[in-house]
Amino acid sequence: MTESISSHSGTTVAANRDGEPMVRVENLHRSYGSGAAAVHALRGVSLDVPHGELVALKGRSGSGKTTLLNLVGGLDSPDEGRVTVGGTDLAGLGEDGLLELRRDRIGFIFQSFGLIPILTAAENVGVPMRLRRTDPKEREKRVELLLAMVGLADHAAQRPGELSGGQQQRVAIARALANRPALLIADEPTGQLDAETGLAVMELLRAVVRGEGVTALVATHDAQLLDLADRVLELNDGRIVEQV
Ligand SMILES: Nc1ncnc2c1ncn2[C@@H]1O[C@H](COP(=O)(O)OP(=O)(O)OP(=O)(O)O)[C@@H](O)[C@H]1O
Ligand SMILES: [Mg+2]
């Protein structure tokens, strides 16, 4: 595994090393099923996500956005093509390597928040650090800092069911940042929120990408979110059709 991403330093990870992008996707193909029933979700997708940028991925339902994000995040593997994250070719990582990549280098944010219902906001944010056996004192300090960063310092003891949708998504963003990832992957993070709350969550993501030196790849239909992106890519039927 290369050392081109330091999972311990949120600032150095954004450094542009040798002009390499944070994410490089080359000629990616992914089909589901086989024969006549096969669905070609991705048909040769190539793209770069430069360090420190917020790149939005748009496209109608079924165009392949989630499929692409899953491949970039190492949750799935392609039929053909290559994904490189921070200079590391995901095909060269075994199961353990992929697990480490997802735990330490990538923060995931989902439309449905994905918080654990029986844990408090603070405990949810702490989960990725527990998985990495971070020292409890250090963990508590970082949880506090992250909750303050997302504006929820006063809600640390509340469980997801006691928080609004926007607040839950803020907790999810704090959790995604817990292990100082180099890359955030968000799949329609504002999809379950009203326009105003969605904008607030989007602005938080924008601020995090600027302030924390993190890179983000975000699938969205949200026009407000698209406005805040550094660049917008459009998928249509498994192909990139537009690069702005
Ligand atoms: N596990 C699966 N098995 C079979 N087909 C799948 C699977 N996952 C996705 N597909 C198909 O692949 C295509 C792309 O799906 P994908 O979920 O990537 O689209 P999307 O752009 O994320 O859509 P949405 O905006 O609705 O979330 C669709 O035709 C979908 O039905
Ligand atoms: Mg999707």
CSV table of C-alpha atoms and ligand atoms in Angstrom, one decimal:
chain,number,residue,atom,x,y,z
A,1,MET,CA,0.0,0.0,0.0
A,2,THR,CA,1.4,3.4,-0.8
A,3,GLU,CA,1.8,6.1,1.8
A,4,SER,CA,0.3,8.8,-0.3
A,5,ILE,CA,-2.6,9.3,2.0
A,6,SER,CA,-1.8,9.8,5.7
A,7,SER,CA,-4.8,8.7,7.6
A,8,HIS,CA,-3.6,10.6,10.6
A,9,SER,CA,-3.3,14.1,9.2
A,10,GLY,CA,-6.3,15.7,7.7
A,11,THR,CA,-4.2,18.5,6.3
A,12,THR,CA,-1.4,16.7,4.6
A,13,VAL,CA,-3.8,14.4,2.8
A,14,ALA,CA,-5.0,17.3,0.7
A,15,ALA,CA,-1.5,18.0,-0.6
A,16,ASN,CA,-1.4,17.5,-4.3
A,17,ARG,CA,1.3,14.9,-4.7
A,18,ASP,CA,2.9,14.7,-8.1
A,19,GLY,CA,-0.2,16.2,-9.7
A,20,GLU,CA,-2.1,13.1,-9.0
A,21,PRO,CA,-5.8,13.5,-8.3
A,22,MET,CA,-7.4,12.2,-5.1
A,23,VAL,CA,-9.6,9.8,-7.1
A,24,ARG,CA,-8.9,8.5,-10.5
A,25,VAL,CA,-11.4,6.4,-12.3
A,26,GLU,CA,-10.4,4.8,-15.6
A,27,ASN,CA,-12.7,3.1,-18.0
A,28,LEU,CA,-15.0,1.6,-15.4
A,29,HIS,CA,-17.5,-1.0,-16.3
A,30,ARG,CA,-20.0,-2.7,-14.0
A,31,SER,CA,-23.0,-4.8,-15.0
A,32,TYR,CA,-25.5,-6.6,-12.8
A,33,GLY,CA,-26.8,-10.0,-13.9
A,34,SER,CA,-25.9,-11.7,-17.1
A,35,GLY,CA,-27.1,-12.6,-20.6
A,36,ALA,CA,-30.2,-10.8,-21.9
A,37,ALA,CA,-31.2,-9.7,-18.5
A,38,ALA,CA,-27.9,-7.9,-17.8
A,39,VAL,CA,-28.1,-4.3,-16.6
A,40,HIS,CA,-25.0,-2.3,-17.7
A,41,ALA,CA,-24.9,0.2,-14.9
A,42,LEU,CA,-21.5,1.7,-15.9
A,43,ARG,CA,-20.2,1.6,-19.5
A,44,GLY,CA,-16.7,2.9,-19.5
A,45,VAL,CA,-16.6,5.8,-17.0
A,46,SER,CA,-13.4,7.8,-16.5
A,47,LEU,CA,-13.0,10.8,-14.2
A,48,ASP,CA,-10.6,12.5,-11.9
A,49,VAL,CA,-11.5,14.1,-8.6
A,50,PRO,CA,-8.7,16.6,-7.7
A,51,HIS,CA,-7.4,17.0,-4.2
A,52,GLY,CA,-9.4,19.4,-2.0
A,53,GLU,CA,-12.3,19.7,-4.4
A,54,LEU,CA,-16.0,19.1,-4.0
A,55,VAL,CA,-17.2,17.2,-7.1
A,56,ALA,CA,-20.9,16.7,-7.6
A,57,LEU,CA,-22.2,13.8,-9.7
A,58,LYS,CA,-25.7,14.3,-11.2
A,59,GLY,CA,-27.8,12.2,-13.4
A,60,ARG,CA,-31.3,10.8,-13.5
A,61,SER,CA,-32.4,7.8,-11.4
A,62,GLY,CA,-30.7,4.7,-12.6
A,63,SER,CA,-27.9,6.5,-14.4
A,64,GLY,CA,-25.2,4.7,-12.3
A,65,LYS,CA,-24.4,7.2,-9.5
A,66,THR,CA,-24.6,4.9,-6.6
A,67,THR,CA,-22.8,2.1,-8.5
A,68,LEU,CA,-19.9,4.5,-9.2
A,69,LEU,CA,-19.7,5.7,-5.6
A,70,ASN,CA,-19.7,2.1,-4.3
A,71,LEU,CA,-16.8,1.3,-6.6
A,72,VAL,CA,-14.8,4.4,-5.6
A,73,GLY,CA,-15.4,3.6,-2.0
A,74,GLY,CA,-14.2,0.0,-2.3
A,75,LEU,CA,-17.7,-1.4,-1.4
A,76,ASP,CA,-17.9,-3.2,-4.8
A,77,SER,CA,-15.4,-4.1,-7.5
A,78,PRO,CA,-15.7,-3.4,-11.2
A,79,ASP,CA,-15.9,-5.8,-14.1
A,80,GLU,CA,-13.3,-3.8,-15.9
A,81,GLY,CA,-11.4,-0.6,-15.4
A,82,ARG,CA,-9.5,0.9,-12.5
A,83,VAL,CA,-10.1,3.0,-9.4
A,84,THR,CA,-7.2,4.7,-7.7
A,85,VAL,CA,-7.7,6.6,-4.4
A,86,GLY,CA,-4.8,8.7,-3.2
A,87,GLY,CA,-2.5,6.8,-5.5
A,88,THR,CA,-3.6,3.4,-4.3
A,89,ASP,CA,-5.1,1.1,-6.9
A,90,LEU,CA,-8.0,-0.6,-5.1
A,91,ALA,CA,-7.6,-3.8,-7.2
A,92,GLY,CA,-4.3,-4.3,-5.4
A,93,LEU,CA,-5.9,-4.3,-1.9
A,94,GLY,CA,-7.2,-7.5,-0.3
A,95,GLU,CA,-10.3,-7.6,1.9
A,96,ASP,CA,-8.3,-6.3,4.8
A,97,GLY,CA,-6.8,-3.5,2.8
A,98,LEU,CA,-10.2,-2.5,1.6
A,99,LEU,CA,-11.6,-2.6,5.1
A,100,GLU,CA,-8.7,-0.4,6.3
A,101,LEU,CA,-9.3,2.0,3.4
A,102,ARG,CA,-13.0,2.4,4.2
A,103,ARG,CA,-12.3,2.7,7.9
A,104,ASP,CA,-9.4,5.1,7.9
A,105,ARG,CA,-9.3,7.0,4.6
A,106,ILE,CA,-12.9,7.4,3.4
A,107,GLY,CA,-15.9,8.9,5.2
A,108,PHE,CA,-19.3,7.8,3.9
A,109,ILE,CA,-22.5,9.8,4.1
A,110,PHE,CA,-25.8,8.3,3.0
A,111,GLN,CA,-29.2,9.7,2.2
A,112,SER,CA,-30.8,7.8,5.1
A,113,PHE,CA,-28.1,9.0,7.6
A,114,GLY,CA,-27.2,5.4,8.7
A,115,LEU,CA,-26.9,6.3,12.4
A,116,ILE,CA,-27.2,3.6,15.0
A,117,PRO,CA,-30.6,4.2,16.8
A,118,ILE,CA,-29.6,3.1,20.3
A,119,LEU,CA,-26.5,5.2,20.4
A,120,THR,CA,-26.3,8.9,21.3
A,121,ALA,CA,-25.1,11.5,18.8
A,122,ALA,CA,-21.7,11.5,20.6
A,123,GLU,CA,-21.5,7.7,20.6
A,124,ASN,CA,-22.4,7.5,16.9
A,125,VAL,CA,-19.6,9.9,16.0
A,126,GLY,CA,-17.2,7.9,18.1
A,127,VAL,CA,-17.9,4.5,16.4
A,128,PRO,CA,-15.3,4.8,13.6
A,129,MET,CA,-12.7,5.7,16.3
A,130,ARG,CA,-13.7,2.7,18.4
A,131,LEU,CA,-13.2,0.5,15.4
A,132,ARG,CA,-9.7,1.8,15.1
A,133,ARG,CA,-9.1,1.5,18.8
A,134,THR,CA,-8.3,5.2,19.3
A,135,ASP,CA,-7.4,6.1,22.8
A,136,PRO,CA,-10.7,6.8,24.7
A,137,LYS,CA,-9.6,10.3,25.9
A,138,GLU,CA,-8.5,11.3,22.4
A,139,ARG,CA,-11.7,9.9,21.1
A,140,GLU,CA,-13.9,11.9,23.5
A,141,LYS,CA,-12.0,15.1,22.7
A,142,ARG,CA,-12.4,14.6,18.9
A,143,VAL,CA,-16.1,13.7,19.3
A,144,GLU,CA,-16.7,16.9,21.2
A,145,LEU,CA,-14.8,19.0,18.6
A,146,LEU,CA,-16.6,17.4,15.7
A,147,LEU,CA,-20.1,17.9,17.3
A,148,ALA,CA,-19.2,21.5,17.9
A,149,MET,CA,-18.0,21.8,14.3
A,150,VAL,CA,-21.4,20.6,12.9
A,151,GLY,CA,-23.3,22.9,15.4
A,152,LEU,CA,-24.5,20.1,17.7
A,153,ALA,CA,-22.5,20.6,20.8
A,154,ASP,CA,-25.7,20.8,22.8
A,155,HIS,CA,-27.2,17.6,21.4
A,156,ALA,CA,-24.4,15.1,22.2
A,157,ALA,CA,-26.6,13.0,24.5
A,158,GLN,CA,-29.6,12.7,22.1
A,159,ARG,CA,-30.3,9.6,20.2
A,160,PRO,CA,-31.1,9.8,16.4
A,161,GLY,CA,-34.8,9.5,17.0
A,162,GLU,CA,-34.6,12.6,19.2
A,163,LEU,CA,-33.0,14.7,16.4
A,164,SER,CA,-34.4,16.3,13.3
A,165,GLY,CA,-33.4,14.9,9.9
A,166,GLY,CA,-30.9,17.8,9.3
A,167,GLN,CA,-29.4,17.2,12.8
A,168,GLN,CA,-29.0,13.5,12.1
A,169,GLN,CA,-27.2,14.2,8.8
A,170,ARG,CA,-24.9,16.6,10.7
A,171,VAL,CA,-24.1,13.8,13.1
A,172,ALA,CA,-23.4,11.6,10.1
A,173,ILE,CA,-21.1,14.2,8.7
A,174,ALA,CA,-19.2,14.4,12.0
A,175,ARG,CA,-19.0,10.6,12.1
A,176,ALA,CA,-17.7,10.5,8.5
A,177,LEU,CA,-14.9,12.9,9.6
A,178,ALA,CA,-14.0,11.0,12.8
A,179,ASN,CA,-10.9,9.2,11.5
A,180,ARG,CA,-9.7,12.3,9.4
A,181,PRO,CA,-10.5,10.7,6.1
A,182,ALA,CA,-8.9,12.0,2.9
A,183,LEU,CA,-12.1,11.5,0.9
A,184,LEU,CA,-15.8,11.9,1.7
A,185,ILE,CA,-18.3,10.0,-0.4
A,186,ALA,CA,-21.8,11.1,-0.1
A,187,ASP,CA,-24.8,9.6,-1.9
A,188,GLU,CA,-27.7,12.1,-2.1
A,189,PRO,CA,-26.9,13.5,1.4
A,190,THR,CA,-29.8,16.0,1.2
A,191,GLY,CA,-32.3,13.6,-0.5
A,192,GLN,CA,-34.4,13.2,2.7
A,193,LEU,CA,-34.3,16.8,3.8
A,194,ASP,CA,-36.4,19.8,2.9
A,195,ALA,CA,-34.8,22.5,0.8
A,196,GLU,CA,-33.7,24.8,3.6
A,197,THR,CA,-32.3,22.0,5.8
A,198,GLY,CA,-30.7,20.5,2.7
A,199,LEU,CA,-29.0,23.7,1.9
A,200,ALA,CA,-27.6,24.0,5.5
A,201,VAL,CA,-26.2,20.4,5.2
A,202,MET,CA,-24.8,21.2,1.8
A,203,GLU,CA,-23.1,24.4,3.1
A,204,LEU,CA,-21.6,22.4,6.0
A,205,LEU,CA,-20.2,19.9,3.5
A,206,ARG,CA,-18.8,22.8,1.5
A,207,ALA,CA,-17.2,24.3,4.6
A,208,VAL,CA,-15.7,21.0,5.6
A,209,VAL,CA,-14.1,20.5,2.2
A,210,ARG,CA,-12.6,24.0,2.5
A,211,GLY,CA,-11.7,23.9,6.1
A,212,GLU,CA,-10.6,20.3,6.7
A,213,GLY,CA,-8.7,19.8,3.5
A,214,VAL,CA,-10.8,16.9,2.6
A,215,THR,CA,-11.9,15.9,-0.9
A,216,ALA,CA,-15.6,15.0,-1.6
A,217,LEU,CA,-17.5,13.2,-4.3
A,218,VAL,CA,-21.2,13.8,-3.9
A,219,ALA,CA,-24.1,12.3,-5.9
A,220,THR,CA,-27.1,14.6,-5.9
A,221,HIS,CA,-30.1,15.9,-7.7
A,222,ASP,CA,-30.1,19.0,-5.5
A,223,ALA,CA,-29.6,22.2,-7.6
A,224,GLN,CA,-28.4,24.1,-4.6
A,225,LEU,CA,-25.8,21.5,-3.9
A,226,LEU,CA,-24.7,21.6,-7.6
A,227,ASP,CA,-24.2,25.3,-7.2
A,228,LEU,CA,-21.7,24.8,-4.4
A,229,ALA,CA,-19.6,22.2,-6.1
A,230,ASP,CA,-16.2,23.0,-7.7
A,231,ARG,CA,-17.2,20.9,-10.6
A,232,VAL,CA,-20.3,18.9,-11.8
A,233,LEU,CA,-20.2,15.7,-13.7
A,234,GLU,CA,-23.2,14.2,-15.3
A,235,LEU,CA,-23.9,10.5,-15.7
A,236,ASN,CA,-26.3,9.3,-18.3
A,237,ASP,CA,-27.0,5.6,-18.8
A,238,GLY,CA,-23.7,4.6,-17.4
A,239,ARG,CA,-21.6,7.2,-19.2
A,240,ILE,CA,-20.2,10.6,-18.3
A,241,VAL,CA,-21.8,13.1,-20.6
A,242,GLU,CA,-20.8,16.4,-19.2
A,243,GLN,CA,-17.8,17.7,-17.4
A,244,VAL,CA,-18.1,21.3,-16.3
B,1,LIG,N1,-27.6,-4.8,-7.0
B,1,LIG,C1,-28.2,-4.6,-8.2
B,1,LIG,N2,-28.7,-5.6,-8.9
B,1,LIG,C2,-29.2,-5.4,-10.1
B,1,LIG,N3,-29.2,-4.2,-10.7
B,1,LIG,C3,-28.8,-3.1,-10.0
B,1,LIG,C4,-28.2,-3.3,-8.7
B,1,LIG,N4,-27.8,-2.0,-8.3
B,1,LIG,C5,-28.1,-1.2,-9.3
B,1,LIG,N5,-28.7,-1.8,-10.3
B,1,LIG,C6,-29.1,-1.2,-11.6
B,1,LIG,O1,-28.0,-0.5,-12.1
B,1,LIG,C7,-28.5,0.8,-12.7
B,1,LIG,C8,-27.8,1.9,-12.0
B,1,LIG,O2,-28.2,2.0,-10.6
B,1,LIG,P1,-27.7,3.0,-9.6
B,1,LIG,O3,-28.2,2.7,-8.2
B,1,LIG,O4,-26.2,3.1,-9.7
B,1,LIG,O5,-28.4,4.4,-10.1
B,1,LIG,P2,-28.4,5.8,-9.4
B,1,LIG,O6,-28.0,6.8,-10.5
B,1,LIG,O7,-27.8,5.8,-8.1
B,1,LIG,O8,-30.0,6.0,-9.3
B,1,LIG,P3,-30.8,6.9,-8.1
B,1,LIG,O9,-30.7,8.3,-8.5
B,1,LIG,O10,-32.2,6.4,-8.2
B,1,LIG,O11,-30.2,6.5,-6.8
B,1,LIG,C9,-30.0,0.8,-12.5
B,1,LIG,O12,-30.6,0.3,-13.7
B,1,LIG,C10,-30.2,-0.2,-11.4
B,1,LIG,O13,-31.5,-0.8,-11.5
B,2,MG,MG,-28.4,6.1,-6.2
